[in-house]
Coordinates of C-alpha atoms in Angstrom, one line a residue:
Chain A
M96 CA -142.5 112.3 136.4
S97 CA -141.1 115.8 136.0
K98 CA -140.2 117.2 132.6
L99 CA -136.4 117.4 132.1
L100 CA -135.0 120.3 130.2
I101 CA -131.4 119.9 129.0
V102 CA -129.2 122.5 127.4
G103 CA -125.8 121.4 126.0
T104 CA -123.8 121.0 122.9
V105 CA -124.7 118.6 120.2
A106 CA -121.6 118.2 118.2
F107 CA -119.0 116.3 116.3
D108 CA -116.0 114.8 118.2
A109 CA -112.9 113.2 116.9
I110 CA -111.2 111.2 119.6
E111 CA -107.9 109.5 120.0
T112 CA -107.2 107.1 122.9
P113 CA -104.4 104.5 123.4
F114 CA -106.9 102.0 121.9
G115 CA -107.6 103.7 118.6
K116 CA -109.0 106.8 117.0
T117 CA -112.2 107.9 115.4
D118 CA -113.3 110.2 112.5
K119 CA -115.9 112.8 113.3
I120 CA -118.5 111.0 115.4
L121 CA -121.5 112.1 117.4
G122 CA -120.6 114.0 120.6
G123 CA -121.6 116.9 122.8
A124 CA -122.7 117.3 126.3
G125 CA -126.4 117.7 125.4
T126 CA -126.2 114.4 123.4
Y127 CA -124.6 112.4 126.3
I128 CA -126.9 113.9 128.9
G129 CA -130.0 113.2 126.7
L130 CA -129.0 109.6 125.9
S131 CA -128.3 108.9 129.6
A132 CA -131.5 110.5 131.0
A133 CA -133.5 108.6 128.4
Q134 CA -132.7 105.4 130.3
F135 CA -135.4 106.6 132.8
D136 CA -138.1 107.2 130.0
V137 CA -138.3 110.8 131.0
D138 CA -140.2 113.5 129.2
G139 CA -137.0 115.3 128.2
A140 CA -135.9 117.9 125.7
V141 CA -132.5 119.1 124.5
V142 CA -131.9 122.7 123.6
S143 CA -128.9 123.2 121.4
V144 CA -127.7 124.3 118.0
V145 CA -126.1 122.5 115.0
G146 CA -125.3 123.3 111.4
D147 CA -127.0 121.8 108.4
D148 CA -123.9 119.5 108.1
F149 CA -125.3 117.5 111.0
P150 CA -126.8 114.1 110.0
Q151 CA -130.5 113.6 110.6
D152 CA -129.6 110.1 111.8
Y153 CA -127.8 111.6 114.8
L154 CA -130.9 113.7 115.7
N155 CA -133.0 110.6 115.2
L156 CA -131.1 108.9 118.0
L157 CA -132.4 111.4 120.4
T158 CA -136.0 111.3 119.2
K159 CA -135.9 107.5 119.2
S160 CA -135.0 107.8 122.9
N161 CA -138.1 110.0 123.4
I162 CA -136.0 113.1 123.7
N163 CA -137.7 116.2 122.2
I164 CA -135.4 118.0 119.7
E165 CA -137.6 120.9 118.9
G166 CA -135.2 123.1 120.8
I167 CA -132.2 122.1 118.6
E168 CA -131.8 124.8 116.1
V169 CA -130.4 123.8 112.7
V170 CA -128.5 126.8 111.2
K171 CA -128.7 126.8 107.4
G172 CA -125.3 126.9 105.8
G173 CA -123.8 126.7 109.3
K174 CA -121.2 124.2 110.5
T175 CA -121.7 122.1 113.7
F176 CA -119.4 122.6 116.7
F177 CA -116.3 120.3 116.4
W178 CA -114.0 119.1 119.1
S179 CA -111.0 116.9 118.8
G180 CA -108.9 115.5 121.5
K181 CA -106.2 113.0 122.3
Y182 CA -106.0 111.1 125.6
H183 CA -102.8 110.3 127.3
N184 CA -101.9 106.7 128.3
D185 CA -103.4 107.0 131.8
L186 CA -106.7 108.2 130.2
N187 CA -107.0 110.7 133.0
T188 CA -105.6 113.6 131.0
R189 CA -106.0 114.7 127.5
D190 CA -104.9 117.4 125.0
T191 CA -107.4 119.3 123.0
L192 CA -106.2 119.1 119.4
D193 CA -108.8 121.3 117.8
T194 CA -111.9 123.3 118.7
Q195 CA -114.2 124.9 116.1
L196 CA -117.0 126.7 117.7
N197 CA -118.8 127.3 114.4
V198 CA -122.6 127.8 115.0
L199 CA -122.0 127.7 118.7
A200 CA -120.4 131.1 118.6
D201 CA -123.8 132.8 118.1
F202 CA -126.0 130.4 119.9
N203 CA -129.2 131.9 121.4
P204 CA -131.0 129.1 123.1
V205 CA -134.7 129.0 122.7
V206 CA -136.7 126.8 125.1
P207 CA -139.7 125.1 123.5
N208 CA -142.9 126.3 125.1
Q209 CA -144.0 123.0 126.4
Y210 CA -140.7 122.7 128.4
K211 CA -140.8 126.1 130.0
D212 CA -142.5 124.5 133.0
A213 CA -139.9 121.7 133.3
G214 CA -139.5 120.5 136.8
I215 CA -135.8 119.8 136.4
V216 CA -133.3 121.9 134.3
M217 CA -129.9 120.5 133.5
L218 CA -127.5 123.2 132.3
G219 CA -124.8 121.3 130.5
N220 CA -121.3 122.7 130.1
L221 CA -121.5 125.8 127.9
H222 CA -120.9 129.5 128.1
P223 CA -122.5 130.8 131.3
L224 CA -124.5 133.4 129.5
V225 CA -126.1 130.7 127.4
Q226 CA -126.9 128.9 130.6
L227 CA -128.3 132.1 132.1
S228 CA -130.5 132.7 129.1
V229 CA -132.1 129.3 129.5
L230 CA -132.8 130.0 133.2
E231 CA -134.5 133.2 132.2
Q232 CA -136.9 131.3 129.9
V233 CA -138.2 128.7 132.4
N234 CA -140.9 129.1 135.1
D235 CA -139.7 128.3 138.6
P236 CA -138.3 124.8 138.1
K237 CA -138.0 122.5 141.2
L238 CA -134.3 121.9 140.7
V239 CA -131.6 123.4 138.5
V240 CA -128.4 121.5 138.0
L241 CA -125.3 123.2 136.6
D242 CA -122.3 121.5 135.0
T243 CA -119.3 123.6 134.1
M244 CA -115.5 123.5 133.7
N245 CA -112.3 125.3 134.3
F246 CA -112.4 127.0 130.9
W247 CA -115.2 129.2 132.1
M248 CA -113.5 129.8 135.4
D249 CA -110.5 131.0 133.5
N250 CA -112.3 133.1 131.0
T251 CA -115.7 134.2 132.1
L252 CA -115.6 133.9 135.9
N253 CA -118.0 136.8 136.6
D254 CA -120.7 135.4 134.3
L255 CA -120.1 131.9 135.7
L256 CA -120.6 133.2 139.3
K257 CA -123.9 134.8 138.3
V258 CA -125.2 131.4 137.1
I259 CA -123.7 129.5 140.1
K260 CA -125.7 131.9 142.4
K261 CA -129.0 130.8 140.7
V262 CA -128.6 127.0 140.7
D263 CA -129.5 124.3 143.3
V264 CA -126.8 121.7 142.3
I265 CA -123.4 122.2 140.8
T266 CA -121.3 119.3 139.3
I267 CA -117.6 119.9 138.8
N268 CA -114.5 117.8 139.0
D269 CA -112.1 117.9 141.9
E270 CA -109.5 120.2 140.4
E271 CA -112.2 122.6 139.3
A272 CA -113.7 122.6 142.8
R273 CA -110.2 123.5 144.2
Q274 CA -109.8 126.2 141.6
L275 CA -113.3 127.7 142.2
S276 CA -112.9 127.7 146.0
G277 CA -109.2 128.2 146.5
E278 CA -109.3 125.3 149.0
H279 CA -107.4 122.1 148.6
S280 CA -109.6 120.0 151.0
L281 CA -112.7 119.0 149.1
V282 CA -114.8 119.3 152.2
K283 CA -113.7 122.9 152.6
A284 CA -114.1 123.5 148.9
A285 CA -117.7 122.2 148.9
R286 CA -118.6 124.4 151.8
K287 CA -117.2 127.5 150.1
I288 CA -119.0 126.7 146.9
E289 CA -122.3 126.2 148.8
E290 CA -121.8 129.8 150.0
M291 CA -121.8 130.9 146.3
G292 CA -125.3 129.6 145.8
P293 CA -125.8 125.9 145.2
K294 CA -127.3 123.9 148.1
Y295 CA -125.8 120.7 146.7
V296 CA -122.2 120.3 145.4
V297 CA -121.3 117.2 143.4
I298 CA -117.5 116.7 143.0
K299 CA -116.6 114.3 140.2
K300 CA -113.3 112.4 140.7
G301 CA -113.3 110.3 137.5
E302 CA -112.1 106.8 138.2
H303 CA -112.1 107.7 141.9
G304 CA -115.9 108.3 142.1
A305 CA -118.0 111.2 143.0
L306 CA -118.9 113.0 146.2
L307 CA -122.3 114.7 147.0
F308 CA -122.2 117.5 149.7
H309 CA -125.1 119.2 151.3
Q310 CA -124.5 121.1 154.5
E311 CA -123.0 118.6 157.0
Q312 CA -124.0 115.6 154.9
I313 CA -121.7 113.8 152.5
F314 CA -122.4 110.8 150.2
F315 CA -119.8 109.0 148.1
A316 CA -120.3 106.9 145.0
P317 CA -117.3 105.0 143.7
A318 CA -116.7 104.5 140.0
L319 CA -117.1 100.9 139.1
P320 CA -113.6 99.3 138.8
L321 CA -113.3 98.4 135.1
E322 CA -110.9 96.1 133.4
E323 CA -110.4 98.7 130.7
V324 CA -111.5 102.3 130.3
F325 CA -111.8 102.6 126.5
D326 CA -112.8 106.2 126.0
P327 CA -113.6 108.6 128.9
T328 CA -115.3 111.2 126.6
G329 CA -118.8 112.1 127.8
A330 CA -118.5 110.3 131.1
G331 CA -119.2 113.4 133.2
D332 CA -122.2 114.4 131.0
T333 CA -123.5 110.8 131.1
F334 CA -123.2 111.0 134.9
A335 CA -125.2 114.3 134.9
G336 CA -127.8 112.7 132.6
G337 CA -128.2 109.8 135.0
F338 CA -128.4 112.0 138.0
T339 CA -131.1 114.4 136.5
G340 CA -132.9 111.6 134.7
Y341 CA -133.4 109.6 137.9
L342 CA -134.5 112.7 139.8
A343 CA -137.0 113.6 137.0
K344 CA -138.4 110.1 137.0
T345 CA -138.7 109.8 140.8
E346 CA -139.8 113.5 141.4
D347 CA -138.0 113.4 144.7
I348 CA -135.2 115.9 145.3
S349 CA -134.4 115.0 148.9
F350 CA -130.7 114.3 149.8
E351 CA -131.6 110.6 150.4
N352 CA -132.9 110.3 146.8
M353 CA -130.0 112.3 145.4
K354 CA -127.8 109.5 146.8
N355 CA -129.6 107.1 144.5
A356 CA -129.3 109.6 141.6
I357 CA -125.5 109.7 142.2
I358 CA -125.3 106.0 142.1
Y359 CA -127.3 105.9 138.8
G360 CA -125.0 108.6 137.4
S361 CA -121.9 106.5 138.2
N362 CA -123.7 103.4 136.9
L363 CA -124.4 105.0 133.5
A364 CA -121.0 106.6 133.3
S365 CA -119.4 103.2 133.8
F366 CA -121.0 102.0 130.6
C367 CA -120.2 105.2 128.6
V368 CA -116.5 104.7 128.9
E369 CA -116.6 101.1 127.6
K370 CA -116.7 102.1 123.9
F371 CA -115.9 105.1 121.7
G372 CA -118.2 108.1 122.0
T373 CA -121.9 107.4 122.5
E374 CA -121.6 103.9 121.0
R375 CA -122.2 102.0 124.3
M376 CA -125.0 104.3 125.3
Q377 CA -126.9 103.8 122.1
E378 CA -127.1 100.1 122.6
L379 CA -127.6 100.1 126.4
S380 CA -130.5 98.1 127.8
K381 CA -132.4 98.7 131.0
E382 CA -131.5 95.2 132.1
E383 CA -127.8 95.9 131.8
V384 CA -128.3 99.0 134.0
Q385 CA -130.2 97.0 136.6
N386 CA -127.6 94.3 136.7
R387 CA -124.8 96.8 137.2
L388 CA -126.8 98.3 140.0
H389 CA -126.3 95.0 141.8
E390 CA -122.6 95.3 141.2
F391 CA -122.6 98.8 142.8
R392 CA -124.4 97.3 145.8
K393 CA -121.9 94.5 146.2
L394 CA -119.1 96.9 145.7
T395 CA -120.2 99.3 148.5
Q396 CA -122.7 97.8 150.9
F397 CA -121.5 96.2 154.2
E398 CA -123.1 94.9 157.4
I399 CA -121.2 95.5 160.5
E400 CA -122.6 94.5 163.9
L401 CA -121.8 97.3 166.3
A402 CA -119.6 96.3 169.2
Chain B
M48 CA -110.4 85.8 169.4
S49 CA -107.3 84.8 167.4
K50 CA -103.8 85.8 168.5
L51 CA -102.3 88.5 166.2
L52 CA -98.6 88.4 165.5
I53 CA -97.2 91.6 164.0
V54 CA -93.7 92.2 162.6
G55 CA -92.7 95.7 161.7
T56 CA -90.4 98.6 162.4
V57 CA -90.5 100.4 165.8
A58 CA -88.7 103.6 165.1
F59 CA -88.0 107.3 165.3
D60 CA -89.6 109.5 162.7
A61 CA -89.1 113.2 162.0
I62 CA -91.9 114.6 159.9
E63 CA -92.5 117.8 158.1
T64 CA -95.9 118.7 156.6
P65 CA -97.3 122.0 155.4
F66 CA -98.7 122.3 158.9
G67 CA -95.5 122.0 160.9
K68 CA -92.6 119.7 161.7
T69 CA -91.6 117.4 164.5
D70 CA -88.4 116.4 166.2
K71 CA -87.7 112.7 166.6
I72 CA -91.1 111.1 167.5
L73 CA -92.4 107.6 167.9
G74 CA -93.0 105.9 164.5
G75 CA -92.6 102.7 162.6
A76 CA -95.0 100.3 160.9
G77 CA -95.0 97.9 163.8
T78 CA -96.0 100.7 166.2
Y79 CA -98.9 102.0 164.0
I80 CA -100.2 98.5 163.3
G81 CA -100.0 97.6 167.0
L82 CA -101.8 100.7 168.2
S83 CA -104.5 100.3 165.6
A84 CA -105.1 96.6 166.2
A85 CA -105.2 97.4 170.0
Q86 CA -108.6 99.1 169.4
F87 CA -110.0 95.5 169.2
D88 CA -108.5 94.3 172.5
V89 CA -106.7 91.7 170.6
D90 CA -104.1 89.4 172.1
G91 CA -101.3 90.8 170.0
A92 CA -97.5 90.9 169.9
V93 CA -95.0 93.0 168.0
V94 CA -91.7 91.6 166.8
S95 CA -89.2 94.3 166.1
V96 CA -85.8 95.7 167.1
V97 CA -84.7 99.0 168.7
G98 CA -81.6 100.4 170.1
D99 CA -81.1 101.3 173.8
D100 CA -81.7 104.9 172.8
F101 CA -85.4 104.0 172.5
P102 CA -87.5 105.5 175.4
Q103 CA -89.2 103.0 177.7
D104 CA -92.2 105.3 177.6
Y105 CA -92.7 104.5 173.9
L106 CA -92.6 100.8 174.6
N107 CA -95.0 101.3 177.5
L108 CA -97.5 102.7 175.0
L109 CA -97.7 99.3 173.4
T110 CA -97.9 97.3 176.6
K111 CA -100.6 99.7 177.9
S112 CA -102.6 98.8 174.8
N113 CA -102.2 95.1 175.7
I114 CA -99.6 94.5 172.9
N115 CA -96.9 92.1 174.0
I116 CA -93.4 93.4 173.4
E117 CA -91.3 90.4 174.3
G118 CA -90.4 90.1 170.6
I119 CA -89.0 93.6 170.5
E120 CA -85.3 93.2 170.8
V121 CA -83.4 96.0 172.5
V122 CA -79.8 96.1 171.1
K123 CA -77.3 97.3 173.7
G124 CA -75.3 100.3 172.4
G125 CA -77.4 100.2 169.2
K126 CA -79.3 103.0 167.7
T127 CA -83.0 102.8 166.7
F128 CA -84.1 103.0 163.0
F129 CA -84.7 106.6 162.0
W130 CA -86.7 108.0 159.1
S131 CA -87.2 111.6 158.2
G132 CA -89.5 112.9 155.5
K133 CA -91.1 116.0 154.1
Y134 CA -94.6 116.0 152.6
H135 CA -95.4 118.2 149.6
N136 CA -98.4 120.6 149.7
D137 CA -100.9 118.1 148.4
L138 CA -99.8 115.6 151.1
N139 CA -100.0 112.8 148.6
T140 CA -96.3 112.8 147.8
R141 CA -93.2 113.1 150.0
D142 CA -89.5 113.2 149.9
T143 CA -87.4 111.0 152.2
L144 CA -84.8 113.3 153.8
D145 CA -82.9 110.7 155.8
T146 CA -83.0 107.0 156.5
Q147 CA -80.7 105.5 159.1
L148 CA -81.2 101.8 159.3
N149 CA -79.1 101.4 162.4
V150 CA -80.1 98.2 164.4
L151 CA -82.5 97.3 161.6
A152 CA -79.6 96.4 159.3
D153 CA -78.9 93.2 161.2
F154 CA -82.4 92.4 162.4
N155 CA -83.1 88.8 163.0
P156 CA -86.7 88.6 164.2
V157 CA -87.5 86.2 167.0
V158 CA -91.1 85.2 167.5
P159 CA -92.0 84.7 171.1
N160 CA -93.0 81.1 171.9
Q161 CA -96.6 81.9 172.9
Y162 CA -97.2 83.7 169.5
K163 CA -95.9 80.9 167.3
D164 CA -99.5 79.6 167.1
A165 CA -100.9 83.1 166.2
G166 CA -104.0 82.7 164.0
I167 CA -103.3 85.9 162.1
V168 CA -99.9 87.1 161.1
M169 CA -99.4 90.7 159.9
L170 CA -96.1 91.1 158.0
G171 CA -95.5 94.9 158.1
N172 CA -93.4 96.7 155.5
L173 CA -89.8 95.4 156.0
H174 CA -87.1 93.5 154.1
P175 CA -88.8 90.4 152.5
L176 CA -86.2 88.1 154.1
V177 CA -87.2 89.4 157.5
Q178 CA -90.8 88.7 156.7
L179 CA -89.9 85.2 155.4
S180 CA -88.0 84.5 158.6
V181 CA -91.1 85.3 160.7
L182 CA -93.3 83.0 158.5
E183 CA -90.8 80.2 159.1
Q184 CA -91.2 80.5 162.8
V185 CA -95.0 80.3 163.0
N186 CA -97.2 77.2 162.9
D187 CA -99.8 77.2 160.2
P188 CA -101.6 80.5 160.8
K189 CA -105.2 80.9 159.5
L190 CA -104.3 84.1 157.6
V191 CA -101.1 85.8 156.7
V192 CA -101.3 89.5 155.6
L193 CA -98.3 91.1 153.8
D194 CA -97.7 94.8 153.5
T195 CA -94.8 96.0 151.3
M196 CA -93.7 98.9 149.1
N197 CA -92.0 99.8 145.8
F198 CA -88.6 100.0 147.5
W199 CA -88.6 96.2 147.8
M200 CA -89.9 95.8 144.3
D201 CA -87.0 97.9 143.0
N202 CA -84.3 96.3 145.1
T203 CA -85.2 92.8 146.3
L204 CA -87.9 91.6 143.9
N205 CA -87.0 87.9 143.9
D206 CA -87.1 87.8 147.7
L207 CA -90.3 89.7 147.7
L208 CA -91.9 87.3 145.2
K209 CA -91.0 84.4 147.5
V210 CA -92.9 86.0 150.4
I211 CA -95.8 87.0 148.2
K212 CA -96.2 83.4 147.1
K213 CA -96.7 82.4 150.8
V214 CA -99.3 84.9 151.9
D215 CA -103.1 85.1 151.8
V216 CA -103.6 88.8 151.6
I217 CA -101.3 91.5 150.2
T218 CA -101.9 95.2 150.8
I219 CA -100.1 97.7 148.5
N220 CA -100.9 101.1 147.0
D221 CA -102.2 101.6 143.5
E222 CA -98.9 102.6 142.0
E223 CA -97.2 99.7 143.6
A224 CA -99.9 97.3 142.3
R225 CA -99.3 98.7 138.8
Q226 CA -95.5 98.3 139.2
L227 CA -95.8 94.7 140.5
S228 CA -98.2 93.6 137.8
G229 CA -97.2 95.7 134.8
E230 CA -100.9 96.4 134.4
H231 CA -102.5 99.9 134.5
S232 CA -106.0 98.7 135.2
L233 CA -106.3 97.9 138.9
V234 CA -108.8 95.1 138.1
K235 CA -106.2 93.4 135.8
A236 CA -103.4 94.2 138.3
A237 CA -105.2 92.5 141.1
R238 CA -105.9 89.4 139.0
K239 CA -102.2 89.2 138.1
I240 CA -101.1 89.6 141.7
E241 CA -103.6 86.9 142.8
E242 CA -101.7 84.6 140.4
M243 CA -98.5 85.3 142.3
G244 CA -100.0 83.8 145.4
P245 CA -102.3 85.9 147.6
K246 CA -106.0 85.0 147.4
Y247 CA -106.9 88.5 148.4
V248 CA -105.5 91.8 147.1
V249 CA -106.0 95.1 148.9
I250 CA -105.1 98.1 146.9
K251 CA -104.8 101.3 148.9
K252 CA -105.5 104.6 147.1
G253 CA -104.9 107.0 150.0
E254 CA -107.5 109.7 150.0
H255 CA -109.3 107.8 147.3
G256 CA -110.1 104.8 149.5
A257 CA -109.2 101.1 149.2
L258 CA -110.2 98.2 147.1
L259 CA -110.4 94.5 148.1
F260 CA -110.2 92.0 145.3
H261 CA -110.9 88.2 145.6
Q262 CA -111.5 86.3 142.4
E263 CA -114.5 88.0 140.7
Q264 CA -115.5 89.9 143.8
I265 CA -114.6 93.5 144.5
F266 CA -115.3 95.6 147.6
F267 CA -114.5 99.3 147.9
A268 CA -114.1 101.4 151.1
P269 CA -113.8 105.2 150.6
A270 CA -111.5 107.3 152.7
L271 CA -113.5 109.5 154.9
P272 CA -113.5 113.0 153.4
L273 CA -111.7 115.2 155.9
E274 CA -111.5 118.9 156.3
E275 CA -107.8 118.6 156.7
V276 CA -105.2 115.8 156.5
F277 CA -102.6 116.9 158.9
D278 CA -100.0 114.1 158.6
P279 CA -100.4 111.0 156.4
T280 CA -97.5 109.1 158.1
G281 CA -98.6 105.7 159.3
A282 CA -102.1 105.8 157.6
G283 CA -101.4 102.6 155.6
D284 CA -100.0 100.8 158.6
T285 CA -103.0 101.9 160.7
F286 CA -105.2 100.6 158.0
A287 CA -103.4 97.2 158.1
G288 CA -103.7 97.2 161.9
G289 CA -107.5 97.9 161.8
F290 CA -107.9 95.2 159.1
T291 CA -106.0 92.5 160.9
G292 CA -107.2 93.6 164.4
Y293 CA -110.8 93.2 163.4
L294 CA -110.2 89.8 161.7
A295 CA -108.4 88.6 164.8
K296 CA -111.2 89.7 167.0
T297 CA -114.0 88.3 164.9
E298 CA -112.1 85.1 163.9
D299 CA -114.0 85.2 160.6
I300 CA -111.8 85.4 157.4
S301 CA -114.6 85.2 154.9
F302 CA -114.8 87.8 152.1
E303 CA -118.0 89.2 153.7
N304 CA -116.2 89.9 157.0
M305 CA -113.1 91.2 155.2
K306 CA -115.4 93.9 153.9
N307 CA -116.0 95.0 157.5
A308 CA -112.3 94.7 158.2
I309 CA -111.6 97.1 155.3
I310 CA -114.1 99.6 156.6
Y311 CA -112.5 99.4 160.1
G312 CA -109.1 99.9 158.5
S313 CA -110.3 103.0 156.7
N314 CA -112.0 104.2 159.8
L315 CA -108.9 104.0 161.9
A316 CA -106.7 105.5 159.2
S317 CA -109.0 108.5 159.1
F318 CA -108.1 109.2 162.7
C319 CA -104.4 108.6 162.3
V320 CA -104.0 111.4 159.8
E321 CA -105.6 114.0 162.0
K322 CA -102.5 114.7 164.1
F323 CA -98.7 114.2 163.9
G324 CA -97.4 110.7 164.1
T325 CA -99.2 108.4 166.5
E326 CA -100.6 111.2 168.6
R327 CA -104.2 110.7 167.6
M328 CA -104.0 106.9 167.9
Q329 CA -102.7 107.2 171.4
E330 CA -105.8 109.1 172.6
L331 CA -108.4 107.4 170.5
S332 CA -111.4 106.0 172.2
K333 CA -113.7 103.1 171.2
E334 CA -116.6 105.5 171.2
E335 CA -115.0 107.7 168.6
V336 CA -114.4 104.7 166.4
Q337 CA -118.0 103.6 166.7
N338 CA -119.3 107.1 165.9
R339 CA -117.1 107.3 162.8
L340 CA -118.5 103.9 161.7
H341 CA -121.8 105.6 161.5
E342 CA -120.2 108.3 159.3
F343 CA -118.9 105.6 157.0
R344 CA -122.4 104.1 156.8
K345 CA -124.0 107.4 155.9
L346 CA -121.2 108.1 153.4
T347 CA -121.7 104.9 151.5
Q348 CA -125.0 103.1 152.2
F349 CA -128.0 103.7 149.9
E350 CA -131.4 102.2 149.3
I351 CA -132.6 102.0 145.7
E352 CA -135.8 100.4 144.9
L353 CA -135.2 98.4 141.8
A354 CA -137.3 99.4 138.8

């Protein structure tokens, strides 16, 4: 078992989907990654920042899941990062209604001493300079995984490219891969992104699954076809948490094992979208995850006798 | 080995993609299905109609592939069906520039006597009444597969529903499945379409793969990630030809074997799009198909030890 160090937002979200809307609820990339990785009983920690308006109950959810929160700074008199969004009817696109950075604006991440030797570092979607700062505090991790988004490509591309150069795995969605590489073909896009630094490129296609690229090798994990996607918020982070959580648990960062990690990432993400926010992840049992693994097998595995 | 009866257009296409454009070249659903199914050395026949402007060389391509063309009527003084289209830059959408029905307008399909006992009938995309007429001429086939498109849903829905009621498998794309069922979720869409008649529903998602639904079972075959999709024309028909060709060869119409058929369909479609029109399919060797099968395995197969 490797230690897993996660940096990411811990935040309030207000979400509107065709199925309903929420008040301020628990959200943030760091939260989703942590809850998802916790399925593997990892020795994990989240580095983040919140204001003193953030409920202790929310933090307790992480500690209950055996996720260390020593690295979550609570800023006295500060307000927690808040995001509000509304999904369109297809649930594939959304409008951001409000973003209040609050305490995130001056976030200086501090990695707890006992996680500076983490084997796996998961840099959740955040300002690239915050991600870089975390990397500077750790001692030679076995694997660094970066998640990012188009916002940083639009606004802080040079900083982002510096982080990308230093990581082993990058996870982005298909449109972001096209934007970052300037290539429409995802095969070509992944190759160009590998030249920027990461040895492994994970391209997330939402309901269309995820692709893992490494040199000439490609692996594909479908998303589980669901009767209803209720709320897609946090699906990508949950995927990243499943991916890194499984790798931390198995301590095997080979391409073959990354295939399994991608399947677990898709598996956990398929639960995340079934309810609002983190609700489904909070109640998720290991048995449910194992049962769904069988569904992924049935969905994808075939036996052809060669002619 | 079951006999395979195919009905579909045999036509001229003129295609424009971001990579170039063609003059009038060989096209038509019946052509693509036939060339694809021929990879399995099936005893197959195409029922269609052309004008006497149609080159004998094009028909010879089918006979060379051991596809019987006795059911392709040549109308004296008639002109062959012509379609012209231009793909957008993403190659996922296209504009139809010209459609000249010509001899297709009065097409009365005649099934050759020795294919009336075909085990598998592939109804390629055509007017539903033409598809119905073929069904009325055959004797109790083991499996009837229907391909159709939104054009018939928009213009001849009642006739289309009559055919749908009589078939075992329907293949349509995701947007068409949503239109036909009124459901956004493909899981719900497939269930509704099963209630209309077909026991199996294949939903084609282009570059995002294909789903096979049967009661509570779902199987997914990805599209092979390609460096470049050169020309998507005929990919769906090639998929249908691979699907039915494999089932005809193996004479096994179980869900388990349909999984393999779906993989072969995706396999063959991945070749079709590599060159203009039928060019790639004309030169395709069995060895290339078998090699690509290994790529599909590597792309999708995983081994997770359960916890």
